[in-house]
JSON list of C-alpha atoms in Angstrom, two decimals:
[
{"chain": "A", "resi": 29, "resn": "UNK", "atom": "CA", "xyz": [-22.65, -68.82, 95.54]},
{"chain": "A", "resi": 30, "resn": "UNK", "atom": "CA", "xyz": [-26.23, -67.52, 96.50]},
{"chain": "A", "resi": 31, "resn": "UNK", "atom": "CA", "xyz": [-27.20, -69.85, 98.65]},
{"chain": "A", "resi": 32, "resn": "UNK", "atom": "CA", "xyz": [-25.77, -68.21, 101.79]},
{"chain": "A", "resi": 33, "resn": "UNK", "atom": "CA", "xyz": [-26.66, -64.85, 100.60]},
{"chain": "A", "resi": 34, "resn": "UNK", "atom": "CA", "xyz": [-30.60, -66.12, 100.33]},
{"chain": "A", "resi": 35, "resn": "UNK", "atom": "CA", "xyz": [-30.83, -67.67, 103.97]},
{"chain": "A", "resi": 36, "resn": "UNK", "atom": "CA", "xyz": [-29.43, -64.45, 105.10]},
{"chain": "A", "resi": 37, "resn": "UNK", "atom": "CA", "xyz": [-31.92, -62.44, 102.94]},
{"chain": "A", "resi": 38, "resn": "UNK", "atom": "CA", "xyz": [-35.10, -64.74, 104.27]},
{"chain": "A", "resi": 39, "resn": "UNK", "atom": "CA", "xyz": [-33.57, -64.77, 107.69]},
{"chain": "A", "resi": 40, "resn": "UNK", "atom": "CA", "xyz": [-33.66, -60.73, 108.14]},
{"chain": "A", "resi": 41, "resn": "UNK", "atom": "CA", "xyz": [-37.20, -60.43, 106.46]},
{"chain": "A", "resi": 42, "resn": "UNK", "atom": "CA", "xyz": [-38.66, -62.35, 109.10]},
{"chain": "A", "resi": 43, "resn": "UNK", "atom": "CA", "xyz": [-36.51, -60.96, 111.65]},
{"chain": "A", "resi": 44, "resn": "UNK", "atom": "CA", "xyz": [-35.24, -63.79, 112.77]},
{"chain": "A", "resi": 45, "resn": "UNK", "atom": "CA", "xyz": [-31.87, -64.31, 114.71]},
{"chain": "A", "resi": 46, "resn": "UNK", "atom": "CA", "xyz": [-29.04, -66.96, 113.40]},
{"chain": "A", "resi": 47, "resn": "UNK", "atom": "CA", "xyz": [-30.07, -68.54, 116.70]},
{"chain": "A", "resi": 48, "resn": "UNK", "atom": "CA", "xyz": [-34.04, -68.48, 116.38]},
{"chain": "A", "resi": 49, "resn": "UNK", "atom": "CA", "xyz": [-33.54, -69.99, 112.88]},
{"chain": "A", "resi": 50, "resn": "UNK", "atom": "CA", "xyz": [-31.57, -73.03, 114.36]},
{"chain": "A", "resi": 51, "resn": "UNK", "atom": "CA", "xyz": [-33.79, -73.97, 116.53]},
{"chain": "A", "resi": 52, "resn": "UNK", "atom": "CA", "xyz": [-36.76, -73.96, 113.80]},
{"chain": "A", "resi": 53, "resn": "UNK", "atom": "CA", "xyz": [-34.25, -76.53, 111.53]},
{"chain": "A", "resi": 54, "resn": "UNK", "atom": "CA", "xyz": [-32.97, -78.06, 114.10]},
{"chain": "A", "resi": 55, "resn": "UNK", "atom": "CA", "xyz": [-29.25, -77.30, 113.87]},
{"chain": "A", "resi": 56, "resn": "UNK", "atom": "CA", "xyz": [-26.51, -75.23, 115.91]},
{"chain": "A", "resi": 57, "resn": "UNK", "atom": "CA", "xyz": [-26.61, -71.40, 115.26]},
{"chain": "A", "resi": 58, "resn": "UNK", "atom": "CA", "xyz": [-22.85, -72.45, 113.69]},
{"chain": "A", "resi": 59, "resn": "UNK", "atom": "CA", "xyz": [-24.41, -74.53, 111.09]},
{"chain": "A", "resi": 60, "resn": "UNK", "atom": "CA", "xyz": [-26.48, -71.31, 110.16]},
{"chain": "A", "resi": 61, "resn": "UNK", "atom": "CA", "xyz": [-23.30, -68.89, 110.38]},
{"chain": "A", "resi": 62, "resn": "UNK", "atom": "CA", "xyz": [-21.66, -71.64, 108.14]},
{"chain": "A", "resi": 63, "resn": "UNK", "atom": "CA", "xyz": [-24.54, -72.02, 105.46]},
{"chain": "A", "resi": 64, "resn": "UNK", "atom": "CA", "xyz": [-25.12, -67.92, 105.41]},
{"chain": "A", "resi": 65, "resn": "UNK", "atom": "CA", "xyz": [-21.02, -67.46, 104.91]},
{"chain": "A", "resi": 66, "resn": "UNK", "atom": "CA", "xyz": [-21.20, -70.31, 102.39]},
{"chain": "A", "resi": 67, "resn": "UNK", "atom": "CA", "xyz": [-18.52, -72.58, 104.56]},
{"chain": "A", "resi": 68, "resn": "UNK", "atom": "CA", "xyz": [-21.23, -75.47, 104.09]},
{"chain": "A", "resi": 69, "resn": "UNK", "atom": "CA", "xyz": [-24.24, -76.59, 102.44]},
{"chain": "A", "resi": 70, "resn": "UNK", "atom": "CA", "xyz": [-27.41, -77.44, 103.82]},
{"chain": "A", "resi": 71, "resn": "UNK", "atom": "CA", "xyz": [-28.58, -81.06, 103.19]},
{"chain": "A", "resi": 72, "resn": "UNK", "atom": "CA", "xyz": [-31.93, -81.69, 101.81]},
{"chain": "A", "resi": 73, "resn": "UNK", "atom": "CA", "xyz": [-33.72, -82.38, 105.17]},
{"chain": "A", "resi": 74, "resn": "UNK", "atom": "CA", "xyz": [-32.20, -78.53, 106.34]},
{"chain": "A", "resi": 75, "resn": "UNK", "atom": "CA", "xyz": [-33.11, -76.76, 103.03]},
{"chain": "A", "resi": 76, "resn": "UNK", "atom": "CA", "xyz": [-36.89, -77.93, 103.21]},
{"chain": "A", "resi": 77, "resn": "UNK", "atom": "CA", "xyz": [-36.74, -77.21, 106.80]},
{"chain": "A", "resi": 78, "resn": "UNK", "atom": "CA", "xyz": [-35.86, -73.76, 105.97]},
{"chain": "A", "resi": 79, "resn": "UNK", "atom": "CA", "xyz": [-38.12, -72.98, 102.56]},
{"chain": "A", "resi": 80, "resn": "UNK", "atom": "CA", "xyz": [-41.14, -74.04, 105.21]},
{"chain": "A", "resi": 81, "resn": "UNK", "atom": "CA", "xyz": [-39.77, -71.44, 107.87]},
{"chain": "A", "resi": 82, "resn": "UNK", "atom": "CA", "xyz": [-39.52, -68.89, 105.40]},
{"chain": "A", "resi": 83, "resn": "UNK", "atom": "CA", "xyz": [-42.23, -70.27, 103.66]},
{"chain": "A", "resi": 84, "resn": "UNK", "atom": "CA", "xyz": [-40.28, -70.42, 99.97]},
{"chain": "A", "resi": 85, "resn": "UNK", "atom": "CA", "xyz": [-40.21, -72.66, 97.46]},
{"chain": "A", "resi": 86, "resn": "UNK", "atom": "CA", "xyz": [-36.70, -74.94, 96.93]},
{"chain": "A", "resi": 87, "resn": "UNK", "atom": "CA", "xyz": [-36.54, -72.79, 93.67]},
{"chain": "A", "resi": 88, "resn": "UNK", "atom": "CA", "xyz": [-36.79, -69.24, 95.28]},
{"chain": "A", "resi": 89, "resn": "UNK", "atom": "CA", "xyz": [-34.43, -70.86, 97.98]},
{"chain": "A", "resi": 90, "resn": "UNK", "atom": "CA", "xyz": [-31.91, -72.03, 96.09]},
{"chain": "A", "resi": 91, "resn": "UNK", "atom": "CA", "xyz": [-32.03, -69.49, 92.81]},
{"chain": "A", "resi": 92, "resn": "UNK", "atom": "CA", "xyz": [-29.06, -70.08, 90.92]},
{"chain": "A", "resi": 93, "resn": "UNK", "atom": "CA", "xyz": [-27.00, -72.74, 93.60]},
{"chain": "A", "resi": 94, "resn": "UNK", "atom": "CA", "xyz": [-28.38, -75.99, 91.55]},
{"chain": "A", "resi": 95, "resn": "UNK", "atom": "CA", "xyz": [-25.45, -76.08, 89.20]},
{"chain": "A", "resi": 96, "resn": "UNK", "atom": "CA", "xyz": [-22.64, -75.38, 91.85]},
{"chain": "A", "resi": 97, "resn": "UNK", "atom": "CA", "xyz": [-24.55, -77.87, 93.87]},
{"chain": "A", "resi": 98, "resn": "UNK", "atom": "CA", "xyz": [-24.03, -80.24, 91.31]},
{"chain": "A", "resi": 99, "resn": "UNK", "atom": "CA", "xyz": [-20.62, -79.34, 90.83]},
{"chain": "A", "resi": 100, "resn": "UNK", "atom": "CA", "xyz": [-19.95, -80.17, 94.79]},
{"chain": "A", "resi": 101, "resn": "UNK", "atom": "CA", "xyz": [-21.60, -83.40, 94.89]},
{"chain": "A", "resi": 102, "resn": "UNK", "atom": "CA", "xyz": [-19.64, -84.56, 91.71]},
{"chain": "A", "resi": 103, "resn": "UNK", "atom": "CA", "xyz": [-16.14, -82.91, 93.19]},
{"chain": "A", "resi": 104, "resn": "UNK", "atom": "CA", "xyz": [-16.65, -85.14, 96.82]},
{"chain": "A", "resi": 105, "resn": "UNK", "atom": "CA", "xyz": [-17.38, -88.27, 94.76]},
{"chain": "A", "resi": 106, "resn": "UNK", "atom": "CA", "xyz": [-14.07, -88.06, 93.48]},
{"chain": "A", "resi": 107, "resn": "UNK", "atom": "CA", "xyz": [-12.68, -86.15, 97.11]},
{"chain": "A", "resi": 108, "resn": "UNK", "atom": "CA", "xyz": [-14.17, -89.71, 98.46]},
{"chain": "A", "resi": 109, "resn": "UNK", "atom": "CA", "xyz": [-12.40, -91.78, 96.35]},
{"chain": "A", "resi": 110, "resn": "UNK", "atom": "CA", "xyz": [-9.43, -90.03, 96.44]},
{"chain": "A", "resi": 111, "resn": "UNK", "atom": "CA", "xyz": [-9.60, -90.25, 100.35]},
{"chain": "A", "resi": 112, "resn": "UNK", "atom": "CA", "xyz": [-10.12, -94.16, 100.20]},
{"chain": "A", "resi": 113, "resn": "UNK", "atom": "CA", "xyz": [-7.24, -94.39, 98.46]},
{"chain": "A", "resi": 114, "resn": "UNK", "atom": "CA", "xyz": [-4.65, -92.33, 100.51]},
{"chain": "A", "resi": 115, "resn": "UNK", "atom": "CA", "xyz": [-6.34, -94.43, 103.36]},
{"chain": "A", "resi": 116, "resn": "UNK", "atom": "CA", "xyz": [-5.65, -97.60, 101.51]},
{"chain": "A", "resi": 117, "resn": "UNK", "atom": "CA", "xyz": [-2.22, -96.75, 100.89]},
{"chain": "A", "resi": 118, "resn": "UNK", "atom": "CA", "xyz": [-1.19, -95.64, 104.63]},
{"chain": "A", "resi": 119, "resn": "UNK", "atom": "CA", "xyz": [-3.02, -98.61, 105.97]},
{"chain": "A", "resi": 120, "resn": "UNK", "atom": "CA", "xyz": [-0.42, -100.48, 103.32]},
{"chain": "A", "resi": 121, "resn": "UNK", "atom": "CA", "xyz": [2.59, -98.44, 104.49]},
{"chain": "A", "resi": 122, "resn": "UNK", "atom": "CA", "xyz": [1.11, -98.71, 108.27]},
{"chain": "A", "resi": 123, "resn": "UNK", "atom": "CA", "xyz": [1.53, -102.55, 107.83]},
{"chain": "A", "resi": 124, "resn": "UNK", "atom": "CA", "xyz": [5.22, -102.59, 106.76]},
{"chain": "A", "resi": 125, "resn": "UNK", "atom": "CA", "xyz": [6.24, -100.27, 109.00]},
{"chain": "A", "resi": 126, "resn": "UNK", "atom": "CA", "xyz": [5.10, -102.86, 111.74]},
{"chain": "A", "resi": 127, "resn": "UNK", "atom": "CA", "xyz": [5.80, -105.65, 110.27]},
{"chain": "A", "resi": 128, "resn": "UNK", "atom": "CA", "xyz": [9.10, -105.53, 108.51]},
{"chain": "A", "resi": 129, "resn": "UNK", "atom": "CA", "xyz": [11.69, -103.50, 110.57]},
{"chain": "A", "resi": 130, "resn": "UNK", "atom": "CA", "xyz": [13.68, -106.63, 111.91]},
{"chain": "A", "resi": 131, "resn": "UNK", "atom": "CA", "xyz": [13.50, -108.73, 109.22]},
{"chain": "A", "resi": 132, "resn": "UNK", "atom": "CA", "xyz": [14.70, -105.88, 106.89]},
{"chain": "A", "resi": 133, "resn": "UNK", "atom": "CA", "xyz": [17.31, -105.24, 109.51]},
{"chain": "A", "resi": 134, "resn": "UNK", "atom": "CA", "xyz": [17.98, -108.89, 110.32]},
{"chain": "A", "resi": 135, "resn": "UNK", "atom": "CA", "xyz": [19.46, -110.02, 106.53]},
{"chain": "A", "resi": 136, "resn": "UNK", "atom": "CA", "xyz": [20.20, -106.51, 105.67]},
{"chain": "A", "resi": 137, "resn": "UNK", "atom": "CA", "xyz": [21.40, -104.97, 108.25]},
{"chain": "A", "resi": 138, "resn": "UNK", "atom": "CA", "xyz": [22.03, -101.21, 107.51]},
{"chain": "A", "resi": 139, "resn": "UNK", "atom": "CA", "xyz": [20.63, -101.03, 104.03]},
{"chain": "A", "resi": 140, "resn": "UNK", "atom": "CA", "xyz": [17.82, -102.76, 105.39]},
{"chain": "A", "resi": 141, "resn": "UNK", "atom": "CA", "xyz": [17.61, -100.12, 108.42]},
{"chain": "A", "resi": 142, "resn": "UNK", "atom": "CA", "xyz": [17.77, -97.61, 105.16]},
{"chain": "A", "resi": 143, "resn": "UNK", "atom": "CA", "xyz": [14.80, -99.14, 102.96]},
{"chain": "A", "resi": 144, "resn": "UNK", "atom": "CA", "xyz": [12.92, -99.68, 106.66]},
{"chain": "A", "resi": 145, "resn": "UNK", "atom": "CA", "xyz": [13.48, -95.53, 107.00]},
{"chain": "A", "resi": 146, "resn": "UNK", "atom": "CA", "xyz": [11.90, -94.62, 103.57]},
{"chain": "A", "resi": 147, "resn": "UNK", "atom": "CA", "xyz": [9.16, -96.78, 104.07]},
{"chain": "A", "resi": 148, "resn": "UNK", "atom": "CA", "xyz": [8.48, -94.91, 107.50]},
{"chain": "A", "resi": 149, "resn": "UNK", "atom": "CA", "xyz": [8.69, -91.40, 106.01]},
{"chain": "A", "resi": 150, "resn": "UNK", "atom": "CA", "xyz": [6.39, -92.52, 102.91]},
{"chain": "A", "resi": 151, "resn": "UNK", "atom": "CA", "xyz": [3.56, -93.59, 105.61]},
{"chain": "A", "resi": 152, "resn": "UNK", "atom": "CA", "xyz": [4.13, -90.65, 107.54]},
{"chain": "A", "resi": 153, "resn": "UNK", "atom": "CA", "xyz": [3.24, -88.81, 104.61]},
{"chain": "A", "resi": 154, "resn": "UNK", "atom": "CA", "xyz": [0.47, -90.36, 103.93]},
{"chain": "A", "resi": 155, "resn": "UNK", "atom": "CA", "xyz": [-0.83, -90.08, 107.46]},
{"chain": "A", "resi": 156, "resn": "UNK", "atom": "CA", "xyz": [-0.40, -86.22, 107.12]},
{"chain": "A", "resi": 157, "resn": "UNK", "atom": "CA", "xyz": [-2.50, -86.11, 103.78]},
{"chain": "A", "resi": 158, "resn": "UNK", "atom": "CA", "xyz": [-5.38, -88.44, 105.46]},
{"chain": "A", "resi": 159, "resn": "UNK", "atom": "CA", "xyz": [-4.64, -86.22, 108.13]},
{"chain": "A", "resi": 160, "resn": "UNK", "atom": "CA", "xyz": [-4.90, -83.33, 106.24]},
{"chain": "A", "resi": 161, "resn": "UNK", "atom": "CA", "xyz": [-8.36, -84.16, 104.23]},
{"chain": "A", "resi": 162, "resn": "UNK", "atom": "CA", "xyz": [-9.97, -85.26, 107.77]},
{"chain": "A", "resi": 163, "resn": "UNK", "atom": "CA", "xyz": [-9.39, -81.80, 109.32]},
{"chain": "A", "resi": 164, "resn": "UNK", "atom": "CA", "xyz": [-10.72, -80.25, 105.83]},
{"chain": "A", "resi": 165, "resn": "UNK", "atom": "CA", "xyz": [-14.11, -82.14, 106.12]},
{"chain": "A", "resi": 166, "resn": "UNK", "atom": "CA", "xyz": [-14.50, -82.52, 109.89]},
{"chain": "A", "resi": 167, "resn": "UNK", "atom": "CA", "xyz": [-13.82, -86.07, 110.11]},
{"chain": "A", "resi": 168, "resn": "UNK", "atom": "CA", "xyz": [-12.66, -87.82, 113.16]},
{"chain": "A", "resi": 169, "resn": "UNK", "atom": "CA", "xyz": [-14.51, -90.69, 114.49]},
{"chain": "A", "resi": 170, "resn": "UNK", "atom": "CA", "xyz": [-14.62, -93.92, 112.69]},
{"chain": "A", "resi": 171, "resn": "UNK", "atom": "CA", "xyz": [-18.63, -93.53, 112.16]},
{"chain": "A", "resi": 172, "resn": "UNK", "atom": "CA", "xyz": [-18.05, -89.82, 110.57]},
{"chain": "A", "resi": 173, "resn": "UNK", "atom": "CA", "xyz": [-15.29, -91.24, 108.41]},
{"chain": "A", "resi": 174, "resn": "UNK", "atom": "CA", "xyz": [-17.61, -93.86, 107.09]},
{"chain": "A", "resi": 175, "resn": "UNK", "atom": "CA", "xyz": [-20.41, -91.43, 106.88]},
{"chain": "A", "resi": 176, "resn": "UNK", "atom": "CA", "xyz": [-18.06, -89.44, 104.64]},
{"chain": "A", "resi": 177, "resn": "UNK", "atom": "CA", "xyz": [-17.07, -92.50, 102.24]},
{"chain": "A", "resi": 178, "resn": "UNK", "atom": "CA", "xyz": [-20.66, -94.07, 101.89]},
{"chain": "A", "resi": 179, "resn": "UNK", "atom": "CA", "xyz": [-21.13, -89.80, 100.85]},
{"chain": "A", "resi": 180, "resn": "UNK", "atom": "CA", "xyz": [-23.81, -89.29, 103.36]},
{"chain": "A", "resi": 181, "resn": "UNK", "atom": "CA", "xyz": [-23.61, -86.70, 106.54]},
{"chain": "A", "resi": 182, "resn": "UNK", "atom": "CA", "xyz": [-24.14, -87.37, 110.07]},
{"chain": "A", "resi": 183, "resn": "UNK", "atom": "CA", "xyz": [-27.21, -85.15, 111.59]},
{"chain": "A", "resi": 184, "resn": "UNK", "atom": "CA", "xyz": [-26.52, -82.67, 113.90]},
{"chain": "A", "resi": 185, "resn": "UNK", "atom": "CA", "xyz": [-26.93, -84.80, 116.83]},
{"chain": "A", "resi": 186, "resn": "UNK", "atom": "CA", "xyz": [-24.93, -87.33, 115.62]},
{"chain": "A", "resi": 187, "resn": "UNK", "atom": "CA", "xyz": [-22.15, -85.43, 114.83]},
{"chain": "A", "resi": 188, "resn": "UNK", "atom": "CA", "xyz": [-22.25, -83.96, 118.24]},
{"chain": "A", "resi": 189, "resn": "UNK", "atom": "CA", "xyz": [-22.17, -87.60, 120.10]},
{"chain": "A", "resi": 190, "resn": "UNK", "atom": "CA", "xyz": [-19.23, -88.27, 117.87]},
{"chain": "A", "resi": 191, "resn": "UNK", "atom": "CA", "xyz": [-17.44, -84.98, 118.78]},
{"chain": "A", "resi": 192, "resn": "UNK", "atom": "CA", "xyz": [-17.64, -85.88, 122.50]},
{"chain": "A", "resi": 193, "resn": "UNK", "atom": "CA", "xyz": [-16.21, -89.44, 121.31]},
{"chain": "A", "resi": 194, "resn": "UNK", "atom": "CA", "xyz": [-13.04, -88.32, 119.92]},
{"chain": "A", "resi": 195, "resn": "UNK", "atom": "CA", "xyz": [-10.69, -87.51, 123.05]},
{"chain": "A", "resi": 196, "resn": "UNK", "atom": "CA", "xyz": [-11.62, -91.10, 124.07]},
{"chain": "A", "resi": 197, "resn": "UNK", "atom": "CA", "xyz": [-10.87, -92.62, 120.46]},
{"chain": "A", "resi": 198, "resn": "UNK", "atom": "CA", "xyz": [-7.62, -90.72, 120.27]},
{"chain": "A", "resi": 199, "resn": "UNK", "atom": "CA", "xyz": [-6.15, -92.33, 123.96]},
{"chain": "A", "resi": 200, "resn": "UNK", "atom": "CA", "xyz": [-7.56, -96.14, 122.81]},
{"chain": "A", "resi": 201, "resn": "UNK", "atom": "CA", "xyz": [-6.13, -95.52, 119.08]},
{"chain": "A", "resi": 202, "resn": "UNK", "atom": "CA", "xyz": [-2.69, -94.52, 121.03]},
{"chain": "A", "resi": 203, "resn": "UNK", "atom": "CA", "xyz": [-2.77, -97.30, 123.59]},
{"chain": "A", "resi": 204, "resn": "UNK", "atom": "CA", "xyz": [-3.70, -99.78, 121.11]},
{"chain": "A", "resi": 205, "resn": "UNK", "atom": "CA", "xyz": [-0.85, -98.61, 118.94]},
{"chain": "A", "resi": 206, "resn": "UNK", "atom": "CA", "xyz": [1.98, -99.28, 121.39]},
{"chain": "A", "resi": 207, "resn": "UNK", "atom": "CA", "xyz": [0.38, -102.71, 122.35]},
{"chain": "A", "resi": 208, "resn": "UNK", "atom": "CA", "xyz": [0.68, -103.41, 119.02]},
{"chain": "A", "resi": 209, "resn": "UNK", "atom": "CA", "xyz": [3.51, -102.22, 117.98]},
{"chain": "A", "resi": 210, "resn": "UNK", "atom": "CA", "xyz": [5.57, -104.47, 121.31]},
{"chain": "A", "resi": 211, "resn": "UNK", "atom": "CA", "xyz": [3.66, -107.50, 120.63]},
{"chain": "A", "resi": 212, "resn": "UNK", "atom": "CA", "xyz": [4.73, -107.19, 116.61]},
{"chain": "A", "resi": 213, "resn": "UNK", "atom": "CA", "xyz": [7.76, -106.49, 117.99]},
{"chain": "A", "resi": 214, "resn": "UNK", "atom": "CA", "xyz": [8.29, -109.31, 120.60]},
{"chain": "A", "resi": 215, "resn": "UNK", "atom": "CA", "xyz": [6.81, -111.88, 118.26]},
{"chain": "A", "resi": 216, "resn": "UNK", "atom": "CA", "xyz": [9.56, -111.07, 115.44]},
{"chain": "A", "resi": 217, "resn": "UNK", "atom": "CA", "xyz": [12.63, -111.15, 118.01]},
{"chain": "A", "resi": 218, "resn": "UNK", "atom": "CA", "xyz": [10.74, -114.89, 119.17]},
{"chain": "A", "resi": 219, "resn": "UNK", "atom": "CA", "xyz": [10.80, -115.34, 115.84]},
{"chain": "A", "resi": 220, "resn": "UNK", "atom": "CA", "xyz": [14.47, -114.32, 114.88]},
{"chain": "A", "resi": 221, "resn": "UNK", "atom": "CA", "xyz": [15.82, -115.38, 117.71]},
{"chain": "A", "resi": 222, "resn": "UNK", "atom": "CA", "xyz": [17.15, -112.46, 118.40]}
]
């Protein structure tokens, strides 16, 4: 790719540091280190932010990059979809585990206990491969995950607030887990009579 080779290029002509460049488009001097070492893209707002700083047209900008641009934005419309569905499928697998360990256990006793098991390892690893494709995109917070599925970005800022959100998000997701988790629990042994 070019792309990060050509913001370097403009950058050192006008003698400009990765950290005097962020401040002219308005991002971190990361985003710059990321976009110059090809790690990221710029979105559109960025790269005419940066063709008026080094006062380029998009073409001279982005020289040969349009094709593998394409190619990106076509490969995460089908990374989004297959994201929404490994979601879709955990939230499934998330359900039974909740929802079905007694009664499987109940009128099946061990075999039941057995089924119950592969149903837990089979959402655990589907947790690991959401897992997996959040860390690979920076995804966290519920907004940035949404963000990601509707296929637009949070702006710098945004992303920021959200990064401060996540220790927070991460305690209520755990606490709200176990509450639900004993009141499935309690409700099925009221309801078995166990």
């Amino acid at each position: 790719m070019e792309l990060g080779n050509q913001i370097k290029k403009y950058r050192k002509e006008r003698s400009l540091s990765q950290d005097a460049l962020a401040e002219k488009v308005y991002v971190s001097r990361q985003t710059i280190s990321n976009w110059e070492n090809d790690k990221s893209y710029p979105d559109i707002n960025s790269l005419m932010l940066l063709c008026d700083t080094f006062e380029i047209s998009l073409d001279q900008l982005v020289k040969g990059d349009v094709e593998t641009m394409k190619q990106r934005m076509n490969m995460s419309d089908d990374e989004r979809n297959e994201f929404n569905r490994l979601g879709n499928i955990f939230g499934f697998l998330l359900l039974l585990i909740g929802v079905t360990p007694i009664p499987l256990v109940h009128f099946l006793s061990y075999v039941g206990m057995g089924i119950w098991i592969v149903i837990l390892l089979a959402g655990i690893y589907a947790a690991a491969q959401v897992e997996k494709r959040k860390a690979r995109y920076d995804i966290q917070s519920y907004r940035e995950i949404v963000a990601f599925v509707e296929g637009t970005t949070l702006d710098e800022i945004e992303k920021a607030k959200e990064e401060g959100k996540r220790i927070y998000q991460k305690i209520l997701l755990a606490v709200g887990t176990g509450v639900l988790a004993l009141a499935v629990s309690l409700f099925f042994i009221w309801l078995l009579g166990v």
